[in-house]
Structures are given as C-alpha cells and as structure tokens.
Tab-separated table of C-alpha atoms and ligand atoms in Angstrom:
chain	number	residue	atom	x	y	z
A	1438	MET	CA	37.498	-6.757	-7.389
A	1439	ILE	CA	34.020	-5.399	-7.591
A	1440	ARG	CA	32.126	-6.658	-4.614
A	1441	ILE	CA	28.349	-6.803	-3.982
A	1442	ASN	CA	26.192	-5.506	-1.200
A	1443	GLU	CA	25.917	-8.805	0.667
A	1444	ASN	CA	22.687	-7.772	2.296
A	1445	TYR	CA	21.074	-8.712	-0.887
A	1446	LEU	CA	22.026	-12.334	-0.205
A	1447	LYS	CA	19.867	-12.142	2.907
A	1448	LEU	CA	16.684	-11.462	0.815
A	1449	GLN	CA	14.194	-14.263	0.712
A	1450	SER	CA	13.604	-14.964	-2.915
A	1451	SER	CA	10.280	-13.264	-3.826
A	1452	TYR	CA	9.062	-16.600	-5.131
A	1453	LEU	CA	5.439	-15.909	-4.325
A	1454	PHE	CA	4.214	-14.584	-7.679
A	1455	VAL	CA	6.584	-16.684	-9.683
A	1456	GLU	CA	5.317	-19.797	-7.825
A	1457	ILE	CA	1.683	-18.782	-8.399
A	1458	ALA	CA	2.426	-18.248	-12.131
A	1459	ASN	CA	4.145	-21.647	-12.331
A	1460	ARG	CA	1.278	-23.528	-10.693
A	1461	VAL	CA	-1.288	-21.662	-12.838
A	1462	SER	CA	0.533	-22.336	-16.082
A	1463	ALA	CA	1.081	-26.003	-15.243
A	1464	TYR	CA	-2.649	-26.312	-14.570
A	1465	GLN	CA	-3.518	-24.620	-17.791
A	1466	LYS	CA	-1.238	-26.851	-19.765
A	1467	GLU	CA	-3.070	-29.889	-18.441
A	1468	ASN	CA	-6.448	-28.232	-18.666
A	1469	PRO	CA	-6.278	-26.082	-21.786
A	1470	ASP	CA	-10.133	-25.573	-21.809
A	1471	ALA	CA	-10.463	-24.551	-18.188
A	1472	GLY	CA	-11.146	-20.790	-17.921
A	1473	ILE	CA	-9.072	-19.357	-15.095
A	1474	ILE	CA	-10.438	-16.443	-13.003
A	1475	ARG	CA	-7.775	-14.375	-11.414
A	1476	LEU	CA	-8.562	-13.054	-7.980
A	1477	GLY	CA	-4.959	-13.012	-6.944
A	1478	ILE	CA	-3.583	-9.731	-8.313
A	1479	GLY	CA	-3.213	-6.449	-6.565
A	1480	ASP	CA	-3.737	-4.546	-9.783
A	1481	VAL	CA	-6.776	-2.596	-10.940
A	1482	THR	CA	-8.748	-3.790	-14.048
A	1483	LEU	CA	-10.929	-0.769	-14.979
A	1484	PRO	CA	-9.624	2.024	-17.260
A	1485	LEU	CA	-8.759	5.545	-16.173
A	1486	PRO	CA	-11.632	7.804	-15.295
A	1487	PRO	CA	-12.723	9.960	-18.282
A	1488	ALA	CA	-11.826	13.190	-16.308
A	1489	CYS	CA	-8.221	11.995	-15.866
A	1490	ILE	CA	-8.056	11.038	-19.587
A	1491	GLN	CA	-9.073	14.626	-20.463
A	1492	GLY	CA	-6.502	16.107	-18.126
A	1493	PHE	CA	-3.850	13.749	-19.576
A	1494	GLN	CA	-4.766	14.782	-23.114
A	1495	GLU	CA	-4.693	18.470	-22.330
A	1496	GLY	CA	-1.178	17.979	-20.808
A	1497	VAL	CA	-0.031	16.194	-23.896
A	1498	ARG	CA	-1.443	18.917	-26.158
A	1499	GLU	CA	0.428	21.655	-24.200
A	1500	MET	CA	3.624	19.675	-24.634
A	1501	ALA	CA	3.085	19.942	-28.445
A	1502	SER	CA	3.413	23.640	-28.800
A	1503	ASP	CA	6.202	26.239	-28.323
A	1504	ALA	CA	4.080	28.479	-26.108
A	1505	THR	CA	3.016	25.813	-23.543
A	1506	PHE	CA	5.865	23.268	-23.721
A	1507	ARG	CA	7.530	22.398	-20.427
A	1508	GLY	CA	10.877	20.860	-19.654
A	1509	TYR	CA	12.016	19.698	-16.226
A	1510	GLY	CA	9.340	20.393	-13.588
A	1511	PRO	CA	9.806	20.923	-9.885
A	1512	GLU	CA	11.084	17.600	-8.308
A	1513	HIS	CA	8.389	17.810	-5.606
A	1514	GLY	CA	5.536	18.259	-8.128
A	1515	TYR	CA	3.688	21.113	-9.686
A	1516	ASP	CA	1.946	23.587	-7.289
A	1517	PHE	CA	-1.420	23.039	-9.130
A	1518	LEU	CA	-1.440	19.358	-7.971
A	1519	ARG	CA	0.074	19.905	-4.557
A	1520	GLU	CA	-2.694	22.426	-3.793
A	1521	LYS	CA	-5.496	20.138	-4.939
A	1522	ILE	CA	-4.185	17.307	-2.732
A	1523	ALA	CA	-3.809	19.501	0.347
A	1524	ILE	CA	-7.284	21.042	0.021
A	1525	ASN	CA	-9.225	17.924	-1.004
A	1526	ASP	CA	-7.434	15.108	0.781
A	1527	TYR	CA	-6.364	16.906	3.918
A	1528	GLN	CA	-7.787	20.327	4.712
A	1529	SER	CA	-11.363	19.280	3.848
A	1530	ARG	CA	-11.078	16.539	6.493
A	1531	GLY	CA	-9.625	18.748	9.192
A	1532	ALA	CA	-6.070	17.598	8.657
A	1533	ASP	CA	-3.724	20.603	8.771
A	1534	ILE	CA	-1.407	19.882	5.833
A	1535	SER	CA	-0.143	22.577	3.493
A	1536	PRO	CA	0.735	22.161	-0.264
A	1537	ASP	CA	4.455	22.531	0.368
A	1538	GLU	CA	4.372	19.495	2.720
A	1539	ILE	CA	3.370	17.326	-0.207
A	1540	PHE	CA	5.968	15.610	-2.417
A	1541	VAL	CA	4.442	14.322	-5.651
A	1542	SER	CA	6.105	11.161	-6.897
A	1543	ASP	CA	5.811	8.408	-9.491
A	1544	GLY	CA	4.725	5.849	-6.924
A	1545	SER	CA	4.185	4.829	-3.280
A	1546	LYS	CA	6.227	1.740	-3.873
A	1547	CYS	CA	9.335	3.786	-4.535
A	1548	ASP	CA	8.571	6.250	-1.741
A	1549	THR	CA	7.951	3.617	0.895
A	1550	ALA	CA	11.131	1.860	-0.349
A	1551	ASN	CA	13.323	5.000	-0.470
A	1552	ILE	CA	12.307	6.702	2.809
A	1553	GLN	CA	14.491	4.385	4.951
A	1554	GLU	CA	17.546	6.058	3.464
A	1555	LEU	CA	16.982	8.997	5.787
A	1556	PHE	CA	17.480	6.891	8.938
A	1557	ALA	CA	20.440	5.454	10.776
A	1558	LYS	CA	21.448	1.888	10.177
A	1559	ASP	CA	21.056	0.697	13.831
A	1560	ILE	CA	17.523	1.919	14.468
A	1561	ARG	CA	14.929	-0.506	15.957
A	1562	LEU	CA	12.242	-1.427	13.333
A	1563	ALA	CA	8.710	-2.545	13.812
A	1564	ILE	CA	7.141	-4.051	10.697
A	1565	PRO	CA	3.779	-5.716	10.255
A	1566	ASP	CA	3.294	-9.453	9.607
A	1567	PRO	CA	1.673	-10.134	7.187
A	1568	VAL	CA	3.053	-7.191	5.173
A	1569	TYR	CA	3.449	-5.447	1.793
A	1570	PRO	CA	6.911	-6.853	1.152
A	1571	VAL	CA	8.561	-3.524	0.159
A	1572	TYR	CA	8.943	-2.250	3.692
A	1573	LEU	CA	10.806	-5.338	4.804
A	1574	ASP	CA	12.891	-5.941	1.726
A	1575	THR	CA	14.237	-2.471	1.456
A	1576	ASN	CA	15.451	-2.695	5.092
A	1577	VAL	CA	17.124	-6.004	4.352
A	1578	MET	CA	18.929	-4.414	1.496
A	1579	ALA	CA	20.075	-1.538	3.737
A	1580	GLY	CA	21.439	-4.020	6.319
A	1581	ARG	CA	19.058	-3.274	9.158
A	1582	THR	CA	17.424	-6.635	9.683
A	1583	GLY	CA	20.093	-9.189	10.701
A	1584	ASP	CA	19.948	-12.780	9.520
A	1585	PHE	CA	16.911	-14.824	8.532
A	1586	ASN	CA	16.152	-17.697	10.865
A	1587	ASP	CA	13.004	-19.720	10.928
A	1588	GLY	CA	10.866	-17.357	8.934
A	1589	ARG	CA	11.968	-14.204	10.633
A	1590	TYR	CA	14.827	-11.672	10.550
A	1591	ASP	CA	16.609	-11.437	13.932
A	1592	LYS	CA	16.430	-7.659	14.412
A	1593	ILE	CA	12.955	-6.839	13.357
A	1594	LEU	CA	10.100	-6.484	15.747
A	1595	TYR	CA	7.143	-8.084	14.027
A	1596	LEU	CA	3.738	-6.442	14.434
A	1597	GLU	CA	1.504	-9.500	14.178
A	1598	SER	CA	-1.917	-9.235	12.692
A	1599	LEU	CA	-3.951	-12.270	13.752
A	1600	PRO	CA	-7.605	-13.240	14.600
A	1601	GLU	CA	-6.736	-12.726	18.239
A	1602	ASN	CA	-6.173	-9.003	17.812
A	1603	GLY	CA	-8.730	-8.407	15.095
A	1604	PHE	CA	-5.856	-8.079	12.574
A	1605	VAL	CA	-4.741	-4.820	14.069
A	1606	PRO	CA	-1.264	-5.191	15.699
A	1607	ARG	CA	-0.815	-4.441	19.427
A	1608	LEU	CA	1.531	-1.694	20.556
A	1609	PRO	CA	5.113	-2.962	20.956
A	1610	GLU	CA	6.037	-3.906	24.528
A	1611	LYS	CA	9.454	-2.221	24.184
A	1612	PRO	CA	10.497	1.028	22.479
A	1613	VAL	CA	11.094	1.059	18.689
A	1614	ASP	CA	12.193	3.903	16.458
A	1615	LEU	CA	10.554	3.278	13.066
A	1616	ILE	CA	7.094	1.826	12.694
A	1617	TYR	CA	5.375	0.909	9.452
A	1618	LEU	CA	1.569	0.797	9.394
A	1619	CYS	CA	-0.736	0.276	6.401
A	1620	PHE	CA	-4.520	0.877	6.725
A	1621	PRO	CA	-6.824	-0.186	5.037
A	1622	ASN	CA	-4.347	-3.070	5.001
A	1623	ASN	CA	-2.768	-5.034	2.194
A	1624	PRO	CA	-3.046	-7.976	2.385
A	1625	THR	CA	-5.666	-8.379	5.123
A	1626	GLY	CA	-8.128	-5.539	4.256
A	1627	ALA	CA	-8.416	-4.785	7.953
A	1628	THR	CA	-8.903	-1.113	8.996
A	1629	ILE	CA	-7.875	0.830	12.078
A	1630	SER	CA	-10.161	2.998	14.279
A	1631	ARG	CA	-9.395	6.556	15.109
A	1632	ASP	CA	-8.878	5.647	18.816
A	1633	THR	CA	-6.472	2.835	18.099
A	1634	LEU	CA	-4.489	4.905	15.577
A	1635	LYS	CA	-4.303	7.624	18.351
A	1636	THR	CA	-2.639	5.075	20.630
A	1637	TRP	CA	0.048	4.547	17.993
A	1638	VAL	CA	0.612	8.285	17.581
A	1639	ASP	CA	0.936	8.618	21.363
A	1640	PHE	CA	3.383	5.721	21.444
A	1641	ALA	CA	5.518	7.375	18.770
A	1642	ARG	CA	5.479	10.642	20.656
A	1643	GLU	CA	6.514	8.972	23.889
A	1644	ASN	CA	9.300	7.088	22.209
A	1645	LYS	CA	10.470	9.826	19.807
A	1646	ALA	CA	9.693	7.285	17.090
A	1647	LEU	CA	8.350	7.812	13.605
A	1648	ILE	CA	5.289	6.211	12.010
A	1649	LEU	CA	5.360	5.582	8.247
A	1650	PHE	CA	1.675	5.376	7.355
A	1651	ASP	CA	0.723	3.829	4.027
A	1652	ALA	CA	-2.742	5.000	3.007
A	1653	ALA	CA	-2.708	3.587	-0.548
A	1654	TYR	CA	-6.273	2.206	-0.003
A	1655	GLU	CA	-7.858	5.183	1.819
A	1656	SER	CA	-10.289	5.793	-1.082
A	1657	TYR	CA	-12.056	2.464	-0.300
A	1658	ILE	CA	-13.123	3.680	3.108
A	1659	ARG	CA	-16.835	4.069	3.327
A	1660	ASP	CA	-17.258	3.979	7.098
A	1661	GLN	CA	-17.143	7.613	7.978
A	1662	ALA	CA	-15.938	6.891	11.480
A	1663	LEU	CA	-12.575	5.517	10.137
A	1664	PRO	CA	-9.577	7.873	9.640
A	1665	ARG	CA	-8.504	8.265	6.042
A	1666	SER	CA	-5.280	9.919	7.021
A	1667	ILE	CA	-3.087	9.683	10.090
A	1668	PHE	CA	-3.000	13.444	10.018
A	1669	GLU	CA	-6.639	13.471	11.183
A	1670	ILE	CA	-5.241	12.281	14.517
A	1671	GLN	CA	-4.074	14.921	16.946
A	1672	GLY	CA	-0.312	14.949	17.466
A	1673	ALA	CA	0.583	13.081	14.312
A	1674	ARG	CA	2.282	16.013	12.530
A	1675	GLU	CA	5.388	15.599	14.628
A	1676	VAL	CA	5.724	11.777	14.386
A	1677	ALA	CA	4.295	10.651	11.002
A	1678	ILE	CA	4.890	10.575	7.286
A	1679	GLU	CA	2.001	9.405	5.031
A	1680	PHE	CA	2.009	7.780	1.588
A	1681	ARG	CA	-0.801	8.256	-0.822
A	1682	SER	CA	-1.214	6.915	-4.328
A	1683	PHE	CA	-3.442	7.404	-7.366
A	1684	SER	CA	-2.831	3.709	-8.232
A	1685	LYS	CA	-5.708	2.004	-6.544
A	1686	THR	CA	-7.740	5.254	-6.193
A	1687	ALA	CA	-7.966	6.260	-9.776
A	1688	GLY	CA	-6.537	3.361	-11.776
A	1689	PHE	CA	-3.043	4.870	-12.113
A	1690	THR	CA	-1.072	1.652	-11.614
A	1691	GLY	CA	0.158	1.939	-15.179
A	1692	THR	CA	0.209	5.721	-15.332
A	1693	ARG	CA	2.217	6.388	-12.136
A	1694	CYS	CA	1.395	9.152	-9.691
A	1695	ALA	CA	1.540	9.214	-5.914
A	1696	CYS	CA	2.546	11.502	-3.062
A	1697	THR	CA	4.332	11.516	0.235
A	1698	VAL	CA	3.337	13.895	2.936
A	1699	VAL	CA	6.104	15.134	5.316
A	1700	PRO	CA	4.896	17.764	7.716
A	1701	LYS	CA	7.401	20.510	8.390
A	1702	THR	CA	7.098	19.793	12.074
A	1703	CYS	CA	8.110	16.161	11.669
A	1704	MET	CA	11.475	15.553	13.315
A	1705	ALA	CA	14.136	12.943	13.761
A	1706	TYR	CA	17.362	13.034	15.802
A	1707	ASP	CA	21.167	12.841	15.257
A	1708	GLY	CA	23.617	10.875	17.483
A	1709	SER	CA	23.771	13.795	19.955
A	1710	GLY	CA	19.995	14.088	20.253
A	1711	GLN	CA	19.660	17.201	18.160
A	1712	LYS	CA	16.452	17.522	16.136
A	1713	HIS	CA	16.376	17.599	12.342
A	1714	SER	CA	13.533	18.280	9.985
A	1715	LEU	CA	12.609	15.194	7.897
A	1716	HIS	CA	10.876	17.584	5.458
A	1717	THR	CA	14.300	19.128	4.738
A	1718	LEU	CA	16.061	15.742	4.448
A	1719	TRP	CA	13.375	14.223	2.163
A	1720	ASN	CA	13.443	17.349	-0.044
A	1721	ARG	CA	17.191	17.069	-0.295
A	1722	ARG	CA	16.904	13.367	-1.157
A	1723	GLN	CA	14.247	13.887	-3.796
A	1724	SER	CA	15.880	16.847	-5.437
A	1725	THR	CA	19.130	14.894	-5.703
A	1726	LYS	CA	17.786	11.602	-6.869
A	1727	PHE	CA	14.376	12.237	-8.480
A	1728	ASN	CA	13.340	14.496	-11.384
A	1729	GLY	CA	9.599	14.652	-10.909
A	1730	VAL	CA	6.526	13.094	-12.545
A	1731	SER	CA	5.772	13.943	-16.162
A	1732	TYR	CA	3.551	16.999	-16.733
A	1733	PRO	CA	0.615	15.220	-18.505
A	1734	VAL	CA	0.526	12.697	-15.678
A	1735	GLN	CA	0.296	15.394	-13.122
A	1736	LYS	CA	-2.482	17.001	-15.162
A	1737	ALA	CA	-4.289	13.667	-15.226
A	1738	ALA	CA	-3.922	13.396	-11.435
A	1739	GLU	CA	-5.106	17.003	-10.945
A	1740	ALA	CA	-8.290	16.152	-12.928
A	1741	ALA	CA	-9.124	13.501	-10.323
A	1742	TYR	CA	-10.088	16.419	-8.030
A	1743	THR	CA	-12.651	18.003	-10.412
A	1744	GLU	CA	-16.331	17.316	-9.544
A	1745	GLU	CA	-16.586	14.831	-12.398
A	1746	GLY	CA	-13.241	13.299	-11.441
A	1747	LYS	CA	-14.282	12.795	-7.798
A	1748	ALA	CA	-17.620	11.193	-8.838
A	1749	GLN	CA	-15.929	8.895	-11.302
A	1750	ILE	CA	-13.407	7.759	-8.693
A	1751	ILE	CA	-16.273	6.954	-6.250
A	1752	GLY	CA	-17.776	5.008	-9.159
A	1753	LEU	CA	-14.502	3.034	-9.682
A	1754	THR	CA	-13.994	2.143	-6.044
A	1755	ASP	CA	-17.689	1.430	-5.546
A	1756	TYR	CA	-17.404	-1.087	-8.378
A	1757	TYR	CA	-14.570	-3.040	-6.675
A	1758	LEU	CA	-16.293	-2.684	-3.326
A	1759	LYS	CA	-19.425	-4.347	-4.809
A	1760	ASN	CA	-17.179	-7.257	-5.899
A	1761	ALA	CA	-15.741	-7.294	-2.448
A	1762	ALA	CA	-19.093	-7.445	-0.789
A	1763	LEU	CA	-20.097	-10.426	-2.907
A	1764	ILE	CA	-16.836	-12.216	-2.035
A	1765	ARG	CA	-17.409	-11.559	1.678
A	1766	LYS	CA	-21.051	-12.679	1.516
A	1767	GLU	CA	-20.225	-15.895	-0.312
A	1768	MET	CA	-17.241	-16.907	1.656
A	1769	ALA	CA	-19.039	-16.165	4.933
A	1770	GLU	CA	-21.979	-18.303	3.830
A	1771	LEU	CA	-19.622	-21.051	3.088
A	1772	GLY	CA	-18.475	-20.885	6.707
A	1773	PHE	CA	-15.106	-19.111	6.362
A	1774	GLU	CA	-13.870	-16.545	8.933
A	1775	ILE	CA	-13.024	-13.461	6.889
A	1776	VAL	CA	-11.752	-10.002	7.462
A	1777	GLY	CA	-11.570	-7.059	5.024
A	1778	GLY	CA	-13.558	-6.251	1.885
A	1779	GLU	CA	-15.799	-3.634	3.600
A	1780	ASN	CA	-13.544	-0.646	3.301
A	1781	SER	CA	-10.903	-2.442	1.207
A	1782	PRO	CA	-10.575	-4.346	-2.084
A	1783	TYR	CA	-8.982	-7.321	-0.246
A	1784	ILE	CA	-10.554	-10.200	1.661
A	1785	TRP	CA	-8.354	-12.239	3.980
A	1786	VAL	CA	-9.725	-15.709	4.390
A	1787	ASN	CA	-8.941	-18.111	7.212
A	1788	CYS	CA	-8.750	-21.421	5.167
A	1789	LYS	CA	-8.086	-23.507	8.326
A	1790	SER	CA	-5.569	-25.562	6.384
A	1791	ASP	CA	-2.257	-25.175	4.590
A	1792	ALA	CA	-2.500	-22.050	2.503
A	1793	TRP	CA	-0.644	-23.485	-0.479
A	1794	GLU	CA	-2.746	-26.603	-0.368
A	1795	TYR	CA	-5.917	-24.440	-0.245
A	1796	PHE	CA	-4.589	-22.325	-3.160
A	1797	ASP	CA	-4.145	-25.552	-5.210
A	1798	PHE	CA	-7.606	-26.828	-4.271
A	1799	LEU	CA	-9.256	-23.543	-5.469
A	1800	LEU	CA	-7.163	-23.574	-8.604
A	1801	LYS	CA	-7.796	-27.279	-9.550
A	1802	LYS	CA	-11.409	-27.590	-8.413
A	1803	ALA	CA	-12.680	-24.111	-9.158
A	1804	GLY	CA	-10.197	-22.550	-11.581
A	1805	VAL	CA	-9.888	-19.602	-9.286
A	1806	VAL	CA	-6.494	-17.994	-8.632
A	1807	THR	CA	-6.000	-16.444	-5.118
A	1808	THR	CA	-2.844	-15.400	-3.177
A	1809	PRO	CA	-1.483	-17.659	-0.480
A	1810	GLY	CA	-0.944	-15.777	2.802
A	1811	PRO	CA	2.562	-17.040	3.621
A	1812	GLY	CA	3.847	-14.879	0.719
A	1813	PHE	CA	3.188	-11.927	2.942
A	1814	GLY	CA	4.851	-13.280	6.122
A	1815	LYS	CA	4.646	-15.965	8.731
A	1816	CYS	CA	1.354	-14.754	10.099
A	1817	GLY	CA	-0.117	-15.414	6.661
A	1818	ASN	CA	0.105	-19.219	7.320
A	1819	GLY	CA	-3.379	-20.659	7.001
A	1820	PHE	CA	-4.819	-17.682	5.069
A	1821	ILE	CA	-5.435	-16.737	1.455
A	1822	ARG	CA	-5.953	-13.237	0.041
A	1823	ILE	CA	-8.856	-12.808	-2.418
A	1824	SER	CA	-8.748	-9.602	-4.472
A	1825	ALA	CA	-11.777	-7.758	-5.748
A	1826	PHE	CA	-9.970	-6.356	-8.742
A	1827	ASN	CA	-11.766	-8.099	-11.586
A	1828	SER	CA	-15.195	-7.745	-13.333
A	1829	TYR	CA	-18.351	-8.412	-11.345
A	1830	GLU	CA	-19.297	-11.065	-13.804
A	1831	ASN	CA	-15.998	-12.919	-13.114
A	1832	VAL	CA	-16.358	-12.557	-9.409
A	1833	GLU	CA	-19.869	-13.981	-9.572
A	1834	LYS	CA	-18.663	-16.903	-11.644
A	1835	ALA	CA	-15.625	-17.490	-9.366
A	1836	MET	CA	-17.861	-17.571	-6.267
A	1837	ALA	CA	-20.357	-20.014	-7.863
A	1838	ARG	CA	-17.437	-22.239	-8.837
A	1839	ILE	CA	-15.998	-22.189	-5.331
A	1840	ARG	CA	-19.437	-23.052	-3.962
A	1841	ASP	CA	-19.690	-26.021	-6.330
A	1842	ALA	CA	-16.193	-27.212	-5.467
A	1843	LEU	CA	-17.025	-27.349	-1.815
B	745	PLP	C1	-0.491	-0.860	-4.498
B	745	PLP	C2	0.154	-0.388	-3.235
B	745	PLP	C3	0.858	0.805	-3.162
B	745	PLP	C4	0.898	1.732	-4.336
B	745	PLP	O1	2.026	1.671	-5.152
B	745	PLP	P1	2.322	2.547	-6.355
B	745	PLP	O2	3.823	2.411	-6.464
B	745	PLP	O3	1.861	3.910	-5.966
B	745	PLP	O4	1.581	1.939	-7.506
B	745	PLP	C5	1.394	1.163	-1.940
B	745	PLP	N1	1.280	0.460	-0.906
B	745	PLP	C6	0.567	-0.739	-0.876
B	745	PLP	C7	0.434	-1.415	0.381
B	745	PLP	C8	0.020	-1.192	-2.028
B	745	PLP	O5	-0.689	-2.323	-2.096
C-alpha cells in the first residue's frame, strides 16, 4: 500500500488567494461594468529592463550556433554572474562575500523552501507572524511543526510583528535553532535597522543558531542607513544565509533567477556537537537535485549589473515606490495607521476591524482588491496589505475611489 506523507494533512489549506479570487469573481458577475483595480498581488507589472532583454537575446543567439552553444551549466551558476553579484551586491557595500559563496538558482521561493532539508527534524524554529507562507509550510511538510491548534502550530515559536514592537519582532526569550527573518518585510513592508539586526546576529552566535535572511526586497531600500544585506553586519558570516532574487528587483518573476549566499564560514552541528560547513551541504544538495538556471536567463541577470541595467532597475523600483508613497499619503490622510511603503512596495494597513469585512468593503464600495492580513498569520488579524505593483494611474484611481467610499 502506497502511503502518503501525513504531514501534508497538517497544512492549512492555502485558501487565501482562492478565496480572494472567488470573492472578486462573484462581485464581477453581479457588477459586470465595475472596473476592478488589483492592489492585492505580489507580482510586478512592468516589463523587463531593456538591458536585461539585450542580455537575454545575446544568450539566445549564442545558443543558436555550434561555436557558442552550451549544454548543462554549473549547478551553482556561471562565474560571470556570481562575480557580478559578489562585487556589486556585497563587496561594494563592505560585505565580505566571494563569488564561490553565491549559489545562483531559479528562485528564492524554492531556495527558502528547500534549505530546511539541511537541518535535523527536531530543531527549534522561530518563524515570523505575519509571514511569507513558504517558510512555515515547508517545515510543516517536513514534520517539524506539530499539530495546528487555534491558529498556531504547537512547536513553532512565532516572532510576532505588531504595532507594539513597530512590526519588528523581539528576540526570543528562550533559545531557538533556526530563525527566519525577511526585511524589507512581506507582507508588512517594515524594515530593520542595522543595530537591531546586529542583536539578532549576536543572539544567533550566542545560541549556535542560524538566521535565514530573505532580502527579496532589498532593492526598494532608499534609506541609506538601513542594511541591504545581513552580511553588512559584523559576525553574520558564521550564522546567516541570505536569499536574493531578481524577481521584484528587475521584474524577473516570470523569467526566474535568484541566488542564495552561504558563506564558507557558516556552520551547523551534528548530534555530537561537531561543526559542519553549510556551504558544503548546500552545494551537495544543489548539485544532486538542481541543474542550474538557463544560460540566456543568467545572461539577462548579468546585464542587470551594467551601468544601464542598474539605472533601469532604479527606475523600475522608483516607479513602484512612487505608487507606494501615494498609497501611504492617501491612507494616512484618511486616518489609517500604516507601516511600510517607504523602502518597500507593500503597505500594511490597520483597518481597525475584521480584515475580511474590510476587504469586502473595499471591493464592493471602491472596486479595489487588497489582501486580507489573516492570510499571512494570526497577527494579520485586523490588517490588510496594499501592494504598489500596478500602474500609477490605477493607484491614483484606486485611492480616489477609496476616499469616495469613506
Ligand atoms: C517574491 C518573494 C520572493 C521571491 O521569490 P522568487 O521565487 O525568487 O520569485 C522571496 N521571498 C519573498 C518574501 C517574496 O515576497
């Protein structure tokens, strides 16, 4: 008899986006002429930067001729891309990361999902709430979380982000082994200061713990005082792994390219307390289970680091940040407490009422789609996430409609 991994039965149905889609289509059926504006999605809307298109096309051209054709590439990515990432994203900011510590991949979703394979089943986990659901669900699948009771898994330590702590979780009061952090945050848009991030690095060092730092939105940081990488923090090389993605940075959500940075000095322990290199383990995992990102896509990603590419990416992210600034301004004027939207494409709005009811209100009275906070965890109760990924014209229209509805 073929049996299933029963941990899958403990997963909470990811009904969030299905439920949103159902409510939107029910509304559209009843109001066929109402133009819906979607500020709910976490997907970019602008096309790839021209520099990346050019790199992409060059890569495709090379694949078309005998002399330049390439078959399987290195699983960890081509050196030409790893070098550009190391120099531009790390060394230029004083973070001591070398090209061979960078693992190019087809997405941060898969990397943040797969990394937990390297760790024992009975480690103590600290996971944010609200959260990008991948961190939690992949640990449920692996059997690390225990049962689900009253909105929480028994064995998880939840790192709560609430107005009381400025949406930056406090350090755990007891030791944990694996800590997930994401800044600028999805869904709240909150950022973390250098000093606070240092307290997490120190905590990890004291507890022989590991921080998994998701920096998918680092290119939205405009405040120069904020860290763009955990490796800008002293001591992080021994206790952190970082995830980066071209998805939200350069519009690669449909093109697929990301990277995971595992310093060679980053260690974890076996049952007898012996140290092991996580760089070695991740390399072993990737070379067994992954066959690299396509050559043209890596050429497209490389082009993001040309002078034109860099300027175009600032243009892209500035565009969404201008949307975010408008959303912030309008929602604040309407009297809402908000966080995010300054160094992030997301604005987290305290709607001071049931999030799903507020979602329905905005849908039915303004024709605007948002994301209800409870979809990201218990601490999302009473909040909605508004995304800046849309055209400026649509954001203007959506804000005018919300103003009218109120
Ligand atoms: C969008 C996003 C990513 C990026 O995922 P890709 O698989 O690289 O597209 C990673 N983490 C968070 C929190 C995100 O919102």
